[in-house]
Coordinates of C-alpha atoms and ligand atoms in Angstrom, one line a residue:
M1 CA 99.9 61.5 66.7
S2 CA 97.5 63.4 64.8
A3 CA 94.2 64.4 66.1
L4 CA 92.8 62.9 63.0
E5 CA 93.8 59.4 64.0
G6 CA 91.5 56.8 64.0
R7 CA 88.4 59.7 63.6
R8 CA 85.4 59.3 61.2
I9 CA 85.3 61.5 58.7
L10 CA 82.3 62.1 56.0
L11 CA 84.0 64.3 53.2
G12 CA 81.0 65.8 50.9
I13 CA 81.9 67.3 47.8
S14 CA 79.2 69.5 45.9
G15 CA 79.7 70.7 42.0
G16 CA 82.4 73.2 42.0
I17 CA 85.8 73.0 40.1
A18 CA 87.7 73.1 43.5
A19 CA 86.3 69.6 43.5
Y20 CA 89.4 68.9 42.0
K21 CA 91.5 69.5 45.0
S22 CA 89.1 66.9 47.1
A23 CA 91.4 63.9 46.2
Y24 CA 94.5 65.8 47.6
L25 CA 92.3 66.9 50.6
C26 CA 91.2 63.1 51.0
R27 CA 94.5 61.9 50.6
R28 CA 95.8 63.9 53.4
L29 CA 93.3 63.0 55.8
K30 CA 93.8 59.4 55.3
D31 CA 97.4 60.5 55.7
H32 CA 96.5 62.0 59.5
G33 CA 95.2 58.3 60.2
A34 CA 91.1 59.3 59.2
D35 CA 89.0 56.8 58.2
V36 CA 87.1 58.8 55.2
W37 CA 84.0 58.4 53.6
V38 CA 82.9 60.2 50.7
S39 CA 79.6 61.3 49.5
M40 CA 79.3 63.2 46.3
T41 CA 76.6 65.4 44.9
K42 CA 75.4 64.4 41.2
H43 CA 77.0 67.7 39.9
A44 CA 80.4 66.8 42.1
T45 CA 80.7 63.9 39.7
Q46 CA 81.0 66.1 36.6
F47 CA 84.2 67.6 38.0
I48 CA 86.0 64.7 39.4
T49 CA 85.0 60.8 39.0
T50 CA 83.7 58.7 41.6
L51 CA 86.6 55.9 40.7
T52 CA 89.3 58.7 41.8
M53 CA 87.6 59.5 45.0
E54 CA 86.7 55.6 45.8
T55 CA 90.8 55.0 44.9
V56 CA 92.0 57.5 47.5
S57 CA 89.4 57.2 50.1
E58 CA 89.5 53.2 49.7
R59 CA 85.7 53.0 50.2
D60 CA 82.7 53.0 48.0
V61 CA 81.6 56.4 47.4
L62 CA 77.9 57.7 48.2
V63 CA 76.4 59.4 45.5
E64 CA 72.7 58.0 44.6
M65 CA 70.0 58.3 47.2
F66 CA 68.5 54.8 45.9
P67 CA 71.2 53.2 44.4
K68 CA 70.3 49.8 42.0
D69 CA 70.9 46.4 43.7
K70 CA 71.9 48.0 46.9
Y71 CA 70.3 47.5 50.2
V72 CA 69.4 51.1 51.4
G73 CA 66.9 50.7 54.7
T74 CA 68.0 53.6 56.9
R75 CA 71.6 53.9 55.7
H76 CA 71.3 57.9 55.5
I77 CA 71.2 57.7 59.6
D78 CA 73.6 54.8 59.8
I79 CA 76.0 56.9 58.0
S80 CA 75.0 60.1 60.1
D81 CA 75.6 57.8 63.3
W82 CA 78.9 56.7 61.8
T83 CA 80.5 60.2 61.0
E84 CA 82.0 62.2 63.6
L85 CA 83.1 65.4 61.8
A86 CA 81.7 65.9 58.2
I87 CA 83.8 68.3 55.9
I88 CA 82.0 69.7 52.8
A89 CA 84.7 70.7 50.5
P90 CA 84.0 72.6 48.1
A91 CA 80.8 73.7 49.2
T92 CA 78.9 75.6 46.5
A93 CA 76.2 78.2 46.9
N94 CA 73.6 75.8 45.9
L95 CA 75.1 73.4 48.6
I96 CA 75.0 75.8 51.3
G97 CA 71.5 77.3 50.4
R98 CA 69.9 74.0 50.5
Y99 CA 71.5 73.1 53.6
A100 CA 70.5 76.3 55.4
N101 CA 67.1 76.0 54.4
G102 CA 66.9 71.8 55.7
L103 CA 66.4 70.8 52.1
A104 CA 67.2 67.0 51.7
D105 CA 66.8 66.4 47.9
D106 CA 70.0 64.0 47.5
L107 CA 72.0 62.0 49.5
L108 CA 74.4 64.6 50.9
T109 CA 71.9 67.0 52.0
T110 CA 70.2 64.2 53.6
L111 CA 72.9 63.1 55.2
L112 CA 73.7 66.6 56.6
I113 CA 70.3 67.3 57.7
S114 CA 70.5 63.9 59.8
M115 CA 73.6 64.6 61.4
T116 CA 74.2 65.5 65.0
C117 CA 78.1 65.9 64.9
P118 CA 80.3 68.8 63.7
V119 CA 80.5 69.8 60.2
L120 CA 82.8 72.0 58.6
I121 CA 81.8 73.8 55.6
C122 CA 84.7 74.9 53.1
P123 CA 82.8 77.4 50.5
A124 CA 84.0 77.9 46.8
M125 CA 82.5 80.2 44.1
N126 CA 82.9 83.1 42.3
T127 CA 83.2 86.6 44.2
D128 CA 79.6 87.6 43.0
M129 CA 77.7 84.4 44.3
W130 CA 79.8 84.8 47.5
N131 CA 78.9 88.5 48.2
H132 CA 75.0 87.7 47.2
P133 CA 72.8 88.4 50.1
A134 CA 70.9 85.2 50.1
V135 CA 74.3 83.2 49.9
Q136 CA 75.7 85.5 53.0
Q137 CA 72.0 85.1 54.7
N138 CA 72.6 81.2 54.3
M139 CA 75.9 81.4 55.6
K140 CA 74.9 83.3 58.7
A141 CA 71.9 80.7 59.6
L142 CA 74.4 78.0 59.4
R143 CA 77.0 80.1 61.3
D144 CA 74.2 81.0 64.0
R145 CA 73.3 77.1 64.1
G146 CA 76.9 76.5 65.1
V147 CA 78.4 75.0 61.8
H148 CA 81.9 75.5 61.4
F149 CA 83.5 77.3 58.1
A150 CA 86.9 77.6 56.7
D151 CA 86.5 80.6 55.0
P152 CA 87.7 80.9 51.2
G153 CA 90.8 82.7 50.1
S154 CA 91.3 85.6 47.7
G155 CA 93.2 85.0 44.3
I156 CA 92.4 83.8 40.8
L157 CA 89.3 82.1 40.4
A158 CA 88.2 79.6 37.8
C159 CA 86.3 82.7 35.9
K160 CA 89.6 84.4 35.5
T161 CA 88.5 87.1 38.0
V162 CA 90.4 88.1 41.3
G163 CA 88.6 88.0 44.4
I164 CA 87.2 85.9 47.3
G165 CA 85.9 82.8 46.5
R166 CA 89.1 80.1 46.5
M167 CA 88.4 77.3 48.2
A168 CA 90.7 77.2 51.6
E169 CA 93.8 75.0 50.9
P170 CA 93.3 71.2 51.7
D171 CA 96.3 71.2 54.2
D172 CA 94.7 74.2 56.1
I173 CA 91.3 72.4 55.9
V174 CA 93.1 69.3 57.5
T175 CA 95.0 71.9 60.2
V176 CA 90.9 73.3 61.0
A177 CA 89.8 69.5 61.0
E178 CA 92.2 68.9 63.6
T179 CA 91.9 71.9 65.6
L180 CA 88.2 71.3 65.6
F181 CA 89.0 67.4 67.2
Q182 CA 90.8 69.3 69.8
T183 CA 88.6 72.1 70.5
A184 CA 85.3 71.6 69.4
H185 CA 85.4 68.5 72.0
V186 CA 84.4 66.1 69.2
N187 CA 82.9 62.8 70.9
D188 CA 84.1 63.6 74.5
L189 CA 80.8 62.6 75.8
E190 CA 80.1 59.6 73.8
G191 CA 78.5 56.9 75.6
Q192 CA 76.9 59.1 77.8
H193 CA 73.4 59.9 78.5
I194 CA 72.3 63.4 79.6
V195 CA 69.0 64.6 80.7
V196 CA 68.3 68.4 80.4
T197 CA 65.0 69.9 81.8
A198 CA 64.3 73.4 79.5
G199 CA 61.6 75.9 79.4
P200 CA 58.8 76.9 81.8
T201 CA 56.1 75.0 82.9
R202 CA 52.7 76.0 82.9
E203 CA 49.9 75.7 85.8
R204 CA 46.3 75.2 85.1
I205 CA 43.8 77.7 86.6
D206 CA 41.2 76.4 84.5
P207 CA 41.0 75.0 80.8
V208 CA 42.3 78.1 78.9
R209 CA 44.4 80.0 81.5
Y210 CA 47.4 79.2 83.1
L211 CA 50.5 80.8 85.5
S212 CA 53.9 80.7 83.9
N213 CA 57.0 82.6 83.4
Y214 CA 59.2 84.2 80.5
S215 CA 61.7 81.4 80.2
S216 CA 62.0 80.6 76.4
G217 CA 64.1 77.4 77.0
K218 CA 67.1 78.6 75.0
M219 CA 69.6 78.1 77.5
G220 CA 68.6 74.2 78.0
Y221 CA 68.2 74.0 74.0
A222 CA 71.5 74.8 73.7
I223 CA 72.9 72.6 75.9
A224 CA 70.9 69.6 74.4
D225 CA 72.2 70.4 71.1
A226 CA 76.0 71.0 72.1
A227 CA 75.9 67.7 74.2
L228 CA 74.4 65.6 71.2
K229 CA 77.7 67.1 69.4
R230 CA 79.9 66.0 71.6
G231 CA 78.3 62.4 71.4
A232 CA 76.0 62.0 74.1
K233 CA 72.8 60.5 74.3
V234 CA 70.3 63.4 75.3
T235 CA 66.9 63.6 77.1
L236 CA 65.3 67.0 76.6
I237 CA 62.4 67.1 79.0
S238 CA 61.1 70.8 78.1
G239 CA 58.0 72.8 79.0
P240 CA 56.2 74.7 76.1
T241 CA 58.4 76.6 74.0
A242 CA 58.7 78.4 70.4
L243 CA 61.8 76.5 69.8
T244 CA 62.5 73.2 67.5
P245 CA 64.0 70.4 69.7
P246 CA 67.4 69.3 68.2
T247 CA 67.6 66.7 65.7
G248 CA 68.4 63.5 67.3
V249 CA 67.2 64.5 70.9
D250 CA 65.1 62.1 72.9
F251 CA 62.2 64.9 73.2
I252 CA 59.9 64.6 76.2
P253 CA 57.5 67.6 75.9
V254 CA 55.5 68.4 79.3
E255 CA 53.5 70.9 80.5
T256 CA 53.5 71.2 84.4
A257 CA 55.9 70.7 87.0
E258 CA 54.3 67.8 88.3
E259 CA 54.4 66.2 84.6
M260 CA 58.1 67.5 84.4
H261 CA 59.2 65.9 87.7
A262 CA 57.7 62.6 87.2
A263 CA 59.8 62.8 83.8
A264 CA 63.1 63.5 85.0
V265 CA 63.1 61.5 88.0
A266 CA 62.0 58.2 85.8
R267 CA 65.2 58.8 83.5
F268 CA 67.7 60.1 85.9
S269 CA 68.9 56.7 87.4
S270 CA 70.3 55.8 83.7
C271 CA 71.8 59.2 83.2
Q272 CA 75.7 60.3 83.8
A273 CA 74.7 63.9 84.1
A274 CA 71.5 65.9 84.4
I275 CA 71.3 69.4 83.9
A276 CA 68.6 71.7 85.3
T277 CA 67.8 74.9 83.2
A278 CA 64.1 74.7 83.3
A279 CA 62.5 77.6 85.3
V280 CA 60.1 75.4 87.0
S281 CA 56.9 77.1 88.5
D282 CA 57.5 77.3 92.1
W283 CA 53.6 76.9 92.9
R284 CA 50.7 75.5 91.3
V285 CA 46.9 76.3 91.4
S286 CA 45.8 73.8 94.3
S287 CA 42.3 73.3 92.7
P288 CA 42.3 74.2 88.8
S289 CA 38.7 74.8 87.6
T290 CA 37.4 72.2 85.1
N291 CA 35.3 74.9 83.6
K292 CA 36.3 78.5 82.3
L293 CA 36.3 80.7 85.4
P294 CA 33.3 83.3 84.2
K295 CA 34.6 86.6 83.7
A296 CA 31.3 87.9 85.4
D297 CA 31.9 86.2 88.8
G298 CA 34.6 88.9 89.2
P299 CA 38.4 88.3 89.9
P300 CA 39.0 84.9 91.5
T301 CA 41.2 84.1 94.6
I302 CA 43.5 81.4 93.6
E303 CA 44.9 79.1 96.0
L304 CA 48.5 78.0 95.2
T305 CA 50.8 75.0 96.5
A306 CA 54.3 74.4 96.2
N307 CA 55.5 72.3 93.4
P308 CA 58.0 69.3 93.9
D309 CA 61.6 70.4 93.5
I310 CA 62.8 68.5 90.5
L311 CA 66.5 69.0 91.1
A312 CA 66.4 68.4 94.8
A313 CA 64.3 65.3 94.1
L314 CA 67.5 64.3 91.6
G315 CA 70.0 65.5 94.2
E316 CA 68.3 62.9 96.8
R317 CA 68.6 60.1 94.0
K318 CA 72.3 61.3 93.1
S319 CA 75.1 58.5 92.9
P320 CA 78.5 59.4 93.2
H321 CA 79.2 58.6 89.7
Q322 CA 76.4 61.1 88.7
Y323 CA 76.9 64.8 87.9
L324 CA 74.3 67.0 88.8
V325 CA 73.8 71.2 87.6
G326 CA 71.3 73.7 88.6
F327 CA 71.0 77.1 87.8
S328 CA 70.6 79.8 90.1
L329 CA 68.5 83.3 88.8
E330 CA 68.9 85.9 91.3
T331 CA 68.2 89.7 90.9
D332 CA 70.2 90.4 93.8
P333 CA 74.1 90.4 93.0
K334 CA 74.7 89.6 96.8
R335 CA 73.0 86.6 96.3
L336 CA 73.9 85.4 93.1
V337 CA 77.2 83.4 94.3
S338 CA 76.1 81.2 97.2
T339 CA 77.1 77.6 97.8
D340 CA 73.7 77.2 99.7
K341 CA 71.9 75.9 96.9
L342 CA 74.9 73.4 96.4
T343 CA 74.5 72.1 99.2
S344 CA 70.4 71.8 100.0
K345 CA 70.0 70.1 96.6
N346 CA 73.4 68.0 96.6
L347 CA 74.6 69.6 93.2
D348 CA 77.9 69.4 91.8
L349 CA 77.8 72.9 90.0
L350 CA 75.9 75.8 90.3
V351 CA 75.2 78.1 87.1
A352 CA 74.1 81.6 88.7
N353 CA 72.8 84.5 86.6
N354 CA 70.9 87.7 86.9
P355 CA 68.3 88.6 84.3
M356 CA 68.6 91.9 85.1
T357 CA 72.2 92.1 83.7
A358 CA 72.6 93.3 80.2
G359 CA 72.8 90.6 78.1
S360 CA 71.2 88.2 80.3
E361 CA 67.6 89.2 79.9
F362 CA 65.2 86.1 79.3
G363 CA 64.6 84.8 75.9
G364 CA 68.2 86.5 74.5
D365 CA 70.8 84.7 72.8
T366 CA 73.6 85.7 75.2
N367 CA 74.3 85.0 79.2
E368 CA 76.4 86.0 81.4
A369 CA 77.1 83.3 84.3
I370 CA 79.0 82.5 87.3
L371 CA 79.9 78.9 87.5
V372 CA 80.1 78.1 91.4
D373 CA 81.3 74.3 92.8
R374 CA 82.4 73.3 96.0
S375 CA 86.2 74.1 95.2
N376 CA 85.9 77.5 94.2
D377 CA 84.1 81.1 94.7
G378 CA 82.6 81.2 91.4
D379 CA 84.5 81.4 88.0
E380 CA 83.0 84.4 86.5
L381 CA 82.7 83.5 82.5
G382 CA 81.7 86.9 81.5
L383 CA 79.0 87.7 78.9
L384 CA 78.9 84.6 76.3
S385 CA 76.7 83.4 73.9
K386 CA 74.1 80.4 74.7
R387 CA 75.7 78.2 72.7
D388 CA 79.5 78.9 74.1
L389 CA 78.1 78.6 77.9
A390 CA 76.6 75.5 76.9
H391 CA 80.1 73.9 76.3
R392 CA 81.5 75.8 79.3
I393 CA 79.2 73.6 81.3
L394 CA 79.3 70.6 79.3
D395 CA 83.4 71.2 79.6
R396 CA 82.8 70.4 83.4
V397 CA 80.5 67.4 82.7
A398 CA 83.0 65.8 80.6
A399 CA 86.0 66.4 82.9
H400 CA 83.7 64.7 85.7
V401 CA 83.2 61.8 83.1
A402 CA 86.9 61.5 82.7
T403 CA 88.1 61.4 86.2
A404 CA 85.2 58.5 86.7
A405 CA 86.3 56.7 84.0
A406 CA 89.7 56.7 85.3
A407 CA 88.7 56.0 89.2
A408 CA 86.9 52.8 87.6
A409 CA 89.8 52.0 85.2
Q410 CA 92.0 52.3 88.7
T411 CA 89.6 50.0 90.5
R412 CA 89.8 47.4 88.0
T413 CA 93.8 46.9 87.8
T414 CA 94.1 46.9 91.9
Ligands
C5P501 O1 65.5 77.2 94.3 P1 65.6 77.5 92.8 O2 64.5 77.5 92.4 O3 66.1 79.2 92.7 O4 66.5 76.6 92.3 C1 66.8 76.6 91.0 C2 67.3 75.4 89.8 O5 66.5 74.5 90.6 C3 67.0 75.4 88.5 O6 68.0 74.5 88.3 C4 65.7 74.8 88.4 O7 65.6 73.9 87.1 C5 65.7 73.8 89.7 N1 64.3 73.7 90.2 C6 63.2 72.7 89.7 N2 62.0 72.4 90.5 C7 61.7 73.4 91.3 C8 62.4 74.7 91.0 C9 63.4 74.8 90.7 O8 64.0 71.5 89.2 N3 60.7 73.2 91.1

């Protein structure tokens, strides 16, 4: 059986001559059992008709943002929710630029900006356009955000020049799409609710000063984004960061450890997994001043009180079907792999990392982590991007979810 069997694919077509191949691509996707819904830009309809695409896809074709005599409502969100994989073929320089910059000035770009599922871009353009720094920069921005590419090939182009820019062949695009469904874990967390804590907390000293730490929140936001892309419902409880929450998360901004504790505990019972990446301040100021402490009074003596341990509180409340992941930051390599925290906080998985290791510094985009559970001495993952590490952690969550589902099914049949 093809990995595309029963999958819901949005095929986006923008205005380039390679659009003539999109009908064949659609047909091949359908041959593999996919349900394909086509969205075309106005320019694309100059190259291939909506009638052609309607006939091969066996669905209405989405072009107009506000079609006459049709109920519109929030259909861009409904269609995005329906989509498990979006393939944009061909993707012109213009479409790539609009998508990279978050523009939503027609239906296809509006759909793209509201999608949380994986997106596969199949560029097609003249070699000079492909090499233009603006186009390269836009593609880099999209790749950095986790968008997938089926890169163009070289050959004779419509402009009679020879060079890079020919859209990948439809059969190769189908193969890439199949691989994505097999390896990008499309929707393997569908129906699961995952709570993620992220970022630092701030503990007030007075109305203008606080105690905090260097956490950027990038790891937690990467996990939230990856979980969304794998079909989960995600609650992201975050201390103050400079990051934009991924589209589609239930975002709960908090400031202090006590606020994060209340938010996490309130949502824990409804989730299948919680992943605590937050760098929670261990202490708060016992009696924050309501007025700014005057400098003229000299350096204050600040008394501190221990904050609640959020992760331990979740561990106490954990049911057998729930999966709990904690992070462990140690600067002493000898303390890095320890199962103490696993047992003391009732965790299923501990992600141990050392911010003194090259590549694992605060605020970076990479992390070298060891995954420790009760069955092993630590799985050393080596240096990974935070996005890849997020997926490796979510693989563990997905495996737990699958085992729990199989056990539940077994109980029902016996
Ligand atoms: O005990 P330690 O602070 O090393 O544990 C780190 C883990 O515990 C992280 O996952 C962090 O998010 C979580 N934690 C927490 N609440 C605290 C302290 C840490 O949730 N007050």
